Tab-separated table of N, CA and C in Angstrom:
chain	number	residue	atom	x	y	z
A	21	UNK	N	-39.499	1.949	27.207
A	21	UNK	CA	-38.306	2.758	27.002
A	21	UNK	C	-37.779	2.591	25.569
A	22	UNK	N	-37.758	1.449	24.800
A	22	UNK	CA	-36.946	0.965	23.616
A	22	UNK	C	-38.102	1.301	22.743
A	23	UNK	N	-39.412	1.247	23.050
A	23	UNK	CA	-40.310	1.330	22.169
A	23	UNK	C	-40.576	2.504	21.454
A	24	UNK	N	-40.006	4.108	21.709
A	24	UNK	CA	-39.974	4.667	21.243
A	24	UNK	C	-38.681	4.984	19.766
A	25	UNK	N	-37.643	3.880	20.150
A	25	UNK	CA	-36.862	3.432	18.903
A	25	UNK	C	-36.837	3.132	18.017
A	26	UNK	N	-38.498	2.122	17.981
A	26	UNK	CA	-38.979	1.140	16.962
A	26	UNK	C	-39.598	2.663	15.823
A	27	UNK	N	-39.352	2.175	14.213
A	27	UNK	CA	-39.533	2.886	13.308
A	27	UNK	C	-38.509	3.495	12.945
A	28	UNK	N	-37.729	4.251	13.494
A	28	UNK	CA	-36.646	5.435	13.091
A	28	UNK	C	-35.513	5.323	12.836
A	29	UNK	N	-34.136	5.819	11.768
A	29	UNK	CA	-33.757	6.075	10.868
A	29	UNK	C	-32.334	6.140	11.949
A	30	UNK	N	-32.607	6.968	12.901
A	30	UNK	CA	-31.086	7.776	13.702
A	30	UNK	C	-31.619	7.905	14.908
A	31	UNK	N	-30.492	7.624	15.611
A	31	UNK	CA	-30.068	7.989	16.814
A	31	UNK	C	-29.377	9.303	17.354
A	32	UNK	N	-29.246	10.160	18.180
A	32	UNK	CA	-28.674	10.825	18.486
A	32	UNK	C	-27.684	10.090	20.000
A	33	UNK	N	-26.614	10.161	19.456
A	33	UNK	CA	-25.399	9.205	19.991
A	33	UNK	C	-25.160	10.200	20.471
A	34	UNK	N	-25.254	10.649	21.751
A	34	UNK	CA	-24.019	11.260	23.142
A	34	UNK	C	-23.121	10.118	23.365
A	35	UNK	N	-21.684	10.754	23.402
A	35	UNK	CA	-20.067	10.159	23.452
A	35	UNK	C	-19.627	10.988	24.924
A	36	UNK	N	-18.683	10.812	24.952
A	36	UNK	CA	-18.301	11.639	26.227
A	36	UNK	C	-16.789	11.415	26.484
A	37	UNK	N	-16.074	12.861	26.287
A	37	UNK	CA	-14.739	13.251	26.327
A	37	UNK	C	-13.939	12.955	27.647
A	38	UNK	N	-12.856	12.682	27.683
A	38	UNK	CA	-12.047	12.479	29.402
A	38	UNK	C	-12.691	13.546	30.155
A	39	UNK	N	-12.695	15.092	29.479
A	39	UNK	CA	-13.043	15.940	30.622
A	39	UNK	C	-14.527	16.264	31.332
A	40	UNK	N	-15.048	15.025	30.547
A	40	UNK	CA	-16.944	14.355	31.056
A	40	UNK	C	-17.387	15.303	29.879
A	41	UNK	N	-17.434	16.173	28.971
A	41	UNK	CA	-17.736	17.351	27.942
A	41	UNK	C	-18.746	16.050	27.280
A	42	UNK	N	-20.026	15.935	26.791
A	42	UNK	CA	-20.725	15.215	25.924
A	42	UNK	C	-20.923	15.629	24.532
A	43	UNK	N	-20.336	14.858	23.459
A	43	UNK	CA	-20.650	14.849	21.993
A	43	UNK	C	-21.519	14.324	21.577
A	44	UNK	N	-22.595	14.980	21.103
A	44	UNK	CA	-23.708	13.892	20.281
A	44	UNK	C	-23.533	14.289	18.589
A	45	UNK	N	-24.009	12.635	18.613
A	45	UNK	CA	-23.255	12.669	17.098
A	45	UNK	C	-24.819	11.690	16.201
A	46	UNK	N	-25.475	12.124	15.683
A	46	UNK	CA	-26.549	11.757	14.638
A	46	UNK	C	-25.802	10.432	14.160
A	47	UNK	N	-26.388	9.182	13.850
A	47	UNK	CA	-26.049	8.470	13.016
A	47	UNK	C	-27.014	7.153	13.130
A	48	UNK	N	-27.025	6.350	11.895
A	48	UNK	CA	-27.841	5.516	11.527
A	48	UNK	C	-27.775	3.826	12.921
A	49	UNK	N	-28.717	2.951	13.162
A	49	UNK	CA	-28.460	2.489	14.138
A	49	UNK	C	-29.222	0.944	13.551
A	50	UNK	N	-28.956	-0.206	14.152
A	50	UNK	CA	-30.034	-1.154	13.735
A	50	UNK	C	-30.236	-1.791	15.295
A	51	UNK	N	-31.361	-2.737	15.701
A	51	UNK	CA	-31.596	-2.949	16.718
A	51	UNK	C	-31.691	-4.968	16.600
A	52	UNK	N	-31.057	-5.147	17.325
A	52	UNK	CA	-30.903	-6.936	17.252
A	52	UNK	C	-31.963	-6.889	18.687
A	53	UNK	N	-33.172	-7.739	19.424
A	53	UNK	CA	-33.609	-7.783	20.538
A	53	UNK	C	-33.637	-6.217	20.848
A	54	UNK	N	-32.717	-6.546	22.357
A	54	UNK	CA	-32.678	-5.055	22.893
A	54	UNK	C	-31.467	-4.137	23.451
A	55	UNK	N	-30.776	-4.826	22.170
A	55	UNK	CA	-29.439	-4.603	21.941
A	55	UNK	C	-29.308	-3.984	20.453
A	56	UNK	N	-28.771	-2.678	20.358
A	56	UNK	CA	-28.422	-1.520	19.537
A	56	UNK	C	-26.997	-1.424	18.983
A	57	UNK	N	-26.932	-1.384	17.254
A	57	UNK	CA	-25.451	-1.959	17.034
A	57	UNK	C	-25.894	-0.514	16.087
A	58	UNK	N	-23.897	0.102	15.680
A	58	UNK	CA	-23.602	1.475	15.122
A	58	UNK	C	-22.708	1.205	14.099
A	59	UNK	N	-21.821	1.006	12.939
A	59	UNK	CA	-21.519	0.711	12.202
A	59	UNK	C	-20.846	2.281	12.142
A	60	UNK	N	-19.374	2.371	12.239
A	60	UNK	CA	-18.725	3.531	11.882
A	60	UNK	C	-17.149	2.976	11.440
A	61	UNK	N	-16.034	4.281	11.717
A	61	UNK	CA	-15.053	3.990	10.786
A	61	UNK	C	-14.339	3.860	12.383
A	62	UNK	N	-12.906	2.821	12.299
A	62	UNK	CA	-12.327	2.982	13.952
A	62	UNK	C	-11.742	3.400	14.229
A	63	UNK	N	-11.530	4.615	13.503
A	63	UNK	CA	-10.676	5.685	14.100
A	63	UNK	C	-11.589	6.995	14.141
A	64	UNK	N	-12.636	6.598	14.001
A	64	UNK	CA	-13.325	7.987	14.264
A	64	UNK	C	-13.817	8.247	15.877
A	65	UNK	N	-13.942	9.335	15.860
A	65	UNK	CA	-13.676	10.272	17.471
A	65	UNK	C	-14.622	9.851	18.311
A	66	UNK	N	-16.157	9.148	18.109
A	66	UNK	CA	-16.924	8.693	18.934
A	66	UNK	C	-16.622	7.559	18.924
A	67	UNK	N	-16.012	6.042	18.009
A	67	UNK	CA	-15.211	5.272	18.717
A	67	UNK	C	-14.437	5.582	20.103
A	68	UNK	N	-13.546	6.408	19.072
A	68	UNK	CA	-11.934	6.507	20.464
A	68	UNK	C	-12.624	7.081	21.942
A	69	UNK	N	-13.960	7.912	21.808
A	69	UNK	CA	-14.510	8.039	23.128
A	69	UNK	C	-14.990	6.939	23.760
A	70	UNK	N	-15.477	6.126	23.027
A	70	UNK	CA	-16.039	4.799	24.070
A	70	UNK	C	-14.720	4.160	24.415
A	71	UNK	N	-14.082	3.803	23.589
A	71	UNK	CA	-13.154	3.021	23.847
A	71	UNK	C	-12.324	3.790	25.435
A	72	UNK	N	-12.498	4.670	25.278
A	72	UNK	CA	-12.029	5.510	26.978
A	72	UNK	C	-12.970	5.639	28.252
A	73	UNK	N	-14.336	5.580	27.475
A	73	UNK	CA	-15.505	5.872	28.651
A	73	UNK	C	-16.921	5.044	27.879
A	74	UNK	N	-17.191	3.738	28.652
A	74	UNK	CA	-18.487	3.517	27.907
A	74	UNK	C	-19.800	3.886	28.124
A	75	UNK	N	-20.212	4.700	28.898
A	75	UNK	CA	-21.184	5.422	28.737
A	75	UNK	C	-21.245	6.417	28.081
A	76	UNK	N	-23.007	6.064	27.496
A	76	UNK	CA	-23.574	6.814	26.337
A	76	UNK	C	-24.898	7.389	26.767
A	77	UNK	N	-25.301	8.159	26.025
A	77	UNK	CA	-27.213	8.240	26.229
A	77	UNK	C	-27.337	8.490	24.783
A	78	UNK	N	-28.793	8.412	24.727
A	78	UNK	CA	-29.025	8.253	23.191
A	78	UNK	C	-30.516	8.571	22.984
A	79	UNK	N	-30.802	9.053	21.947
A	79	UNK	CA	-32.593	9.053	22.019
A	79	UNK	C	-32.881	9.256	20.262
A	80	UNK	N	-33.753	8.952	19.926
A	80	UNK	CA	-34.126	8.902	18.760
A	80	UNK	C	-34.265	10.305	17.618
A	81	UNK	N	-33.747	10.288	16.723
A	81	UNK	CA	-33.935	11.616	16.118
A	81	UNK	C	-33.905	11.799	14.853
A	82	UNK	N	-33.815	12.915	14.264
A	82	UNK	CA	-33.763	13.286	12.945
A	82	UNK	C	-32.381	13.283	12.315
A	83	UNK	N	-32.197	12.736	11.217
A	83	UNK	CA	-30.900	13.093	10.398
A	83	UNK	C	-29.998	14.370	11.103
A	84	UNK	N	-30.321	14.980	11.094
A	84	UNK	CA	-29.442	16.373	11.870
A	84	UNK	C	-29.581	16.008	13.305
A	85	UNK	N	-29.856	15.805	13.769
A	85	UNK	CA	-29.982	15.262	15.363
A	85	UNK	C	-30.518	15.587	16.172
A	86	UNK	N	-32.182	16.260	15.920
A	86	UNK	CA	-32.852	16.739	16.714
A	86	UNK	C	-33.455	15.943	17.338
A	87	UNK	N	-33.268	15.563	18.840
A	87	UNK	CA	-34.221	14.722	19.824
A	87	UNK	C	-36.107	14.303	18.967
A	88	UNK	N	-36.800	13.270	18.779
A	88	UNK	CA	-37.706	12.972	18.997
A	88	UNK	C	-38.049	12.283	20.006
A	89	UNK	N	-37.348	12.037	21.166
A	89	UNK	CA	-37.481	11.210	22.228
A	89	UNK	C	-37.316	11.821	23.088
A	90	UNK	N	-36.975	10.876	23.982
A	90	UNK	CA	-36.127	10.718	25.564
A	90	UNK	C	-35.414	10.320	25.718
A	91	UNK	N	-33.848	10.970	26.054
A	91	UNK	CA	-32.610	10.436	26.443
A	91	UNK	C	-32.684	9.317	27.555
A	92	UNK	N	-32.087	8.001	26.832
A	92	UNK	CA	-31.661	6.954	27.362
A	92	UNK	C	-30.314	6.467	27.523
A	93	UNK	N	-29.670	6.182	28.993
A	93	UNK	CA	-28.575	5.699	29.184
A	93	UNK	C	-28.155	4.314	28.762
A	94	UNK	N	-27.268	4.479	28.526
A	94	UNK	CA	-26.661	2.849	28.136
A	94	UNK	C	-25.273	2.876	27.905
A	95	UNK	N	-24.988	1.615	28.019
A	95	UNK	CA	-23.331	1.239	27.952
A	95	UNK	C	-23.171	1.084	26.388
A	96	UNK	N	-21.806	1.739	25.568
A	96	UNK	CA	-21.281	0.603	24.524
A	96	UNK	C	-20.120	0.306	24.756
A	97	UNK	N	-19.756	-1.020	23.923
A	97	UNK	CA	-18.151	-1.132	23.251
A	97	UNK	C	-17.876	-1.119	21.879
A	98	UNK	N	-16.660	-1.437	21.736
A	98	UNK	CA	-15.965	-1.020	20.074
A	98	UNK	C	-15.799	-2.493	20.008
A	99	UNK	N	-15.969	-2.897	18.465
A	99	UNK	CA	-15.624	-4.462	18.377
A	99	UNK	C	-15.343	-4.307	16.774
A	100	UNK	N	-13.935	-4.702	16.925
A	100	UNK	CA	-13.248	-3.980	15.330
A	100	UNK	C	-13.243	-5.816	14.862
A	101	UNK	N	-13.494	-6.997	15.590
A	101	UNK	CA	-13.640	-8.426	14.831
A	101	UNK	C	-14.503	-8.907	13.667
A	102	UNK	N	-14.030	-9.557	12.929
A	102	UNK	CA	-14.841	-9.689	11.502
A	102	UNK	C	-15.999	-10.027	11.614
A	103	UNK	N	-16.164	-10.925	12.652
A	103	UNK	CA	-17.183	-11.292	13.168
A	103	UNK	C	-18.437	-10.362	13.425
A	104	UNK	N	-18.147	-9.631	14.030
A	104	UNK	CA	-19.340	-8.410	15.144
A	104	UNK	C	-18.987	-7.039	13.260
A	105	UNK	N	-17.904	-7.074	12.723
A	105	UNK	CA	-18.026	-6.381	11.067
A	105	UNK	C	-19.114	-6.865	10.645
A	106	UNK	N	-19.252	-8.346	10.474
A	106	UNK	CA	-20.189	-8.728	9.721
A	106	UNK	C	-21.256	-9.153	9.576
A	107	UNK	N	-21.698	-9.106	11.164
A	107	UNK	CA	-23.031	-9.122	11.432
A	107	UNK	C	-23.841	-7.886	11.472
A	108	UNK	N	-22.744	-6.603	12.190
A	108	UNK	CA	-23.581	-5.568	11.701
A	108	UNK	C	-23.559	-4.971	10.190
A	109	UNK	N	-22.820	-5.312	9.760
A	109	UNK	CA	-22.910	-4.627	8.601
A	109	UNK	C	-24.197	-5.431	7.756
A	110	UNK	N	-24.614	-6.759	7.865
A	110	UNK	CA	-25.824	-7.884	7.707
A	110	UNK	C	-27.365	-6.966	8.171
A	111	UNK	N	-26.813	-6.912	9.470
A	111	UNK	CA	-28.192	-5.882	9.717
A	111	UNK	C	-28.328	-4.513	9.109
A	112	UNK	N	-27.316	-3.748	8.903
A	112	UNK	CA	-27.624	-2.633	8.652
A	112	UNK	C	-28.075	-2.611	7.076
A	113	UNK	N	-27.601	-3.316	6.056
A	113	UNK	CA	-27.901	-3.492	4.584
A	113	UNK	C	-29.278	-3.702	4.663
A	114	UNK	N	-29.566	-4.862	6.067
A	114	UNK	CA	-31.217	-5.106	5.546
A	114	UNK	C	-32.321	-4.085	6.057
A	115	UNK	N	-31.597	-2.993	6.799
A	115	UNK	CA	-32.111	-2.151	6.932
A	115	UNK	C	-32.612	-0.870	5.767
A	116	UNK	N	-31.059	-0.748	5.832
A	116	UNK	CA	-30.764	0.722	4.975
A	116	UNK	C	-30.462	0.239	3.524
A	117	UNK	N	-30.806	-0.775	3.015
A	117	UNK	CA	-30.278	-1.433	1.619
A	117	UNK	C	-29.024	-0.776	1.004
A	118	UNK	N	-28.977	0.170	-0.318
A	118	UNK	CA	-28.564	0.561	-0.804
A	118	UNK	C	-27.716	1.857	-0.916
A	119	UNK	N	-28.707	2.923	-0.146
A	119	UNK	CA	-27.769	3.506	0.606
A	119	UNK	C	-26.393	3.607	1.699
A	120	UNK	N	-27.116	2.269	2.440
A	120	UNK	CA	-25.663	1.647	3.271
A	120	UNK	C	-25.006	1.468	2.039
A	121	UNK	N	-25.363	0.312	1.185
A	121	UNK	CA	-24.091	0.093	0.657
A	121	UNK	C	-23.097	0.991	-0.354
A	122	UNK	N	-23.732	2.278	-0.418
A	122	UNK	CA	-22.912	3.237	-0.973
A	122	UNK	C	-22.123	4.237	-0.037
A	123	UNK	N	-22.714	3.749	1.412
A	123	UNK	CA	-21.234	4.461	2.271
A	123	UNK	C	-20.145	2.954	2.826
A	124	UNK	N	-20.889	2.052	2.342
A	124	UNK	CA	-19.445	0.632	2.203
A	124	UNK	C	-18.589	1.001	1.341
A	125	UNK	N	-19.054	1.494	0.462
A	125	UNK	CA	-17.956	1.602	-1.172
A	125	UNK	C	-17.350	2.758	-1.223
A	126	UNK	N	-17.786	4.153	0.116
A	126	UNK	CA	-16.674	4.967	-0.424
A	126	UNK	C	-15.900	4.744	0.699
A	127	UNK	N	-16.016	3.545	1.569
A	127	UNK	CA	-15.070	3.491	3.017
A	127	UNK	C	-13.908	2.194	2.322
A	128	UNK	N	-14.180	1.634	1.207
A	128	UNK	CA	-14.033	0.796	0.592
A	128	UNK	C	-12.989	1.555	-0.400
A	129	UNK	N	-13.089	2.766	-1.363
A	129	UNK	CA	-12.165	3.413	-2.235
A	129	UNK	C	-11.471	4.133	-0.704
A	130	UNK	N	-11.417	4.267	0.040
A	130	UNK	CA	-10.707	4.664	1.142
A	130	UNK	C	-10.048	3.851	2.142
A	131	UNK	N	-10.001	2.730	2.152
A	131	UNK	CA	-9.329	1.704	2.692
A	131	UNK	C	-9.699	1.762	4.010
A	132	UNK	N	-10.939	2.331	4.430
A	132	UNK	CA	-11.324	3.038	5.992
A	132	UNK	C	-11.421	1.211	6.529
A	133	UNK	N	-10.765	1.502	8.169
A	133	UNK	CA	-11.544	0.346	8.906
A	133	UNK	C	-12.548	0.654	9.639
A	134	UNK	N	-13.129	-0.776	9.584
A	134	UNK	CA	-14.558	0.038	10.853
A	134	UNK	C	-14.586	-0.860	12.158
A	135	UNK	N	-15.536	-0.852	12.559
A	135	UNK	CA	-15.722	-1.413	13.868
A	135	UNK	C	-17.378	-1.335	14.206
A	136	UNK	N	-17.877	-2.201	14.774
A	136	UNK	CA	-19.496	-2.343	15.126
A	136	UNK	C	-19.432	-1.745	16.687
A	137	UNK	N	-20.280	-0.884	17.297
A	137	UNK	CA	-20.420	-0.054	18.093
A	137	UNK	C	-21.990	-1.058	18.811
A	138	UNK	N	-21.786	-1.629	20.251
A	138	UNK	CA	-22.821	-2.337	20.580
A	138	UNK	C	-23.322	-1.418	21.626
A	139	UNK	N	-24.137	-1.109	21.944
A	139	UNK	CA	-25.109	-0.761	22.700
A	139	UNK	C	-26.252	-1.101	23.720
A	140	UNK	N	-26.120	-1.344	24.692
A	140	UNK	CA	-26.698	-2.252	25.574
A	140	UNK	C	-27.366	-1.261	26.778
A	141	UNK	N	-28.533	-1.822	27.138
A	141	UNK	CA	-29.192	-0.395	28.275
A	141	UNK	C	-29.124	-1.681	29.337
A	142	UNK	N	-29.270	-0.722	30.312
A	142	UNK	CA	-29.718	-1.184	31.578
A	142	UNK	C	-31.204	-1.355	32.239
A	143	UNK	N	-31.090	-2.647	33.030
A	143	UNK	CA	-32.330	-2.569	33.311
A	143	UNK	C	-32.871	-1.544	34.133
């Protein structure tokens, strides 16, 4: 199931609104084991959806968010602690080097907070 994760760039993140409505939202992902961490800002709208409903599905994709996979269910949470900041943000640099760190620096001239987005499937 996870093995089709290994290699790729983005996720296509389904969120999901009070009225069950699903948002999928493209974005960059790193993988610790078999546990999936998201690095965003915490006030942005697929936060505030987990933080209301933690189920997600997700499947591997292209920058724009076209499926290369198979939608997989899984739980996340929001973890705005310096701690779970700074471990993903650890993984994601050694991922995405330099490019990450040029969306640190304009969240950085923006005073944005973030929060690490964990991701966990079921067996």
């Amino acid at each position: 199931m996870l093995e089709q994760f290994s290699n790729q760039k983005y996720i296509n993140l389904e969120t999901f609104r009070k009225n069950g409505e699903g948002v999928k939202t493209p974005v960059w992902f790193v993988r610790d084991r078999d546990v999936f961490y998201v690095w965003t800002q915490a006030d942005s709208w697929k936060a505030k959806r987990i933080r209301n409903n933690s189920k997600v599905k997700l499947a591997p994709s292209t920058a724009s968010g076209e499926p290369v996979g198979e939608w997989v269910d899984a739980h996340a949470t929001t973890n705005e602690s310096p701690e779970a900041i700074k471990f993903t943000t650890s993984l994601m640099h050694k991922k995405y080097g330099v490019a990450f760190q040029g969306f640190r620096m304009m969240g950085k001239l923006n005073k944005a907070e973030y929060t690490s987005i964990k991701i966990e499937f079921s067996e």
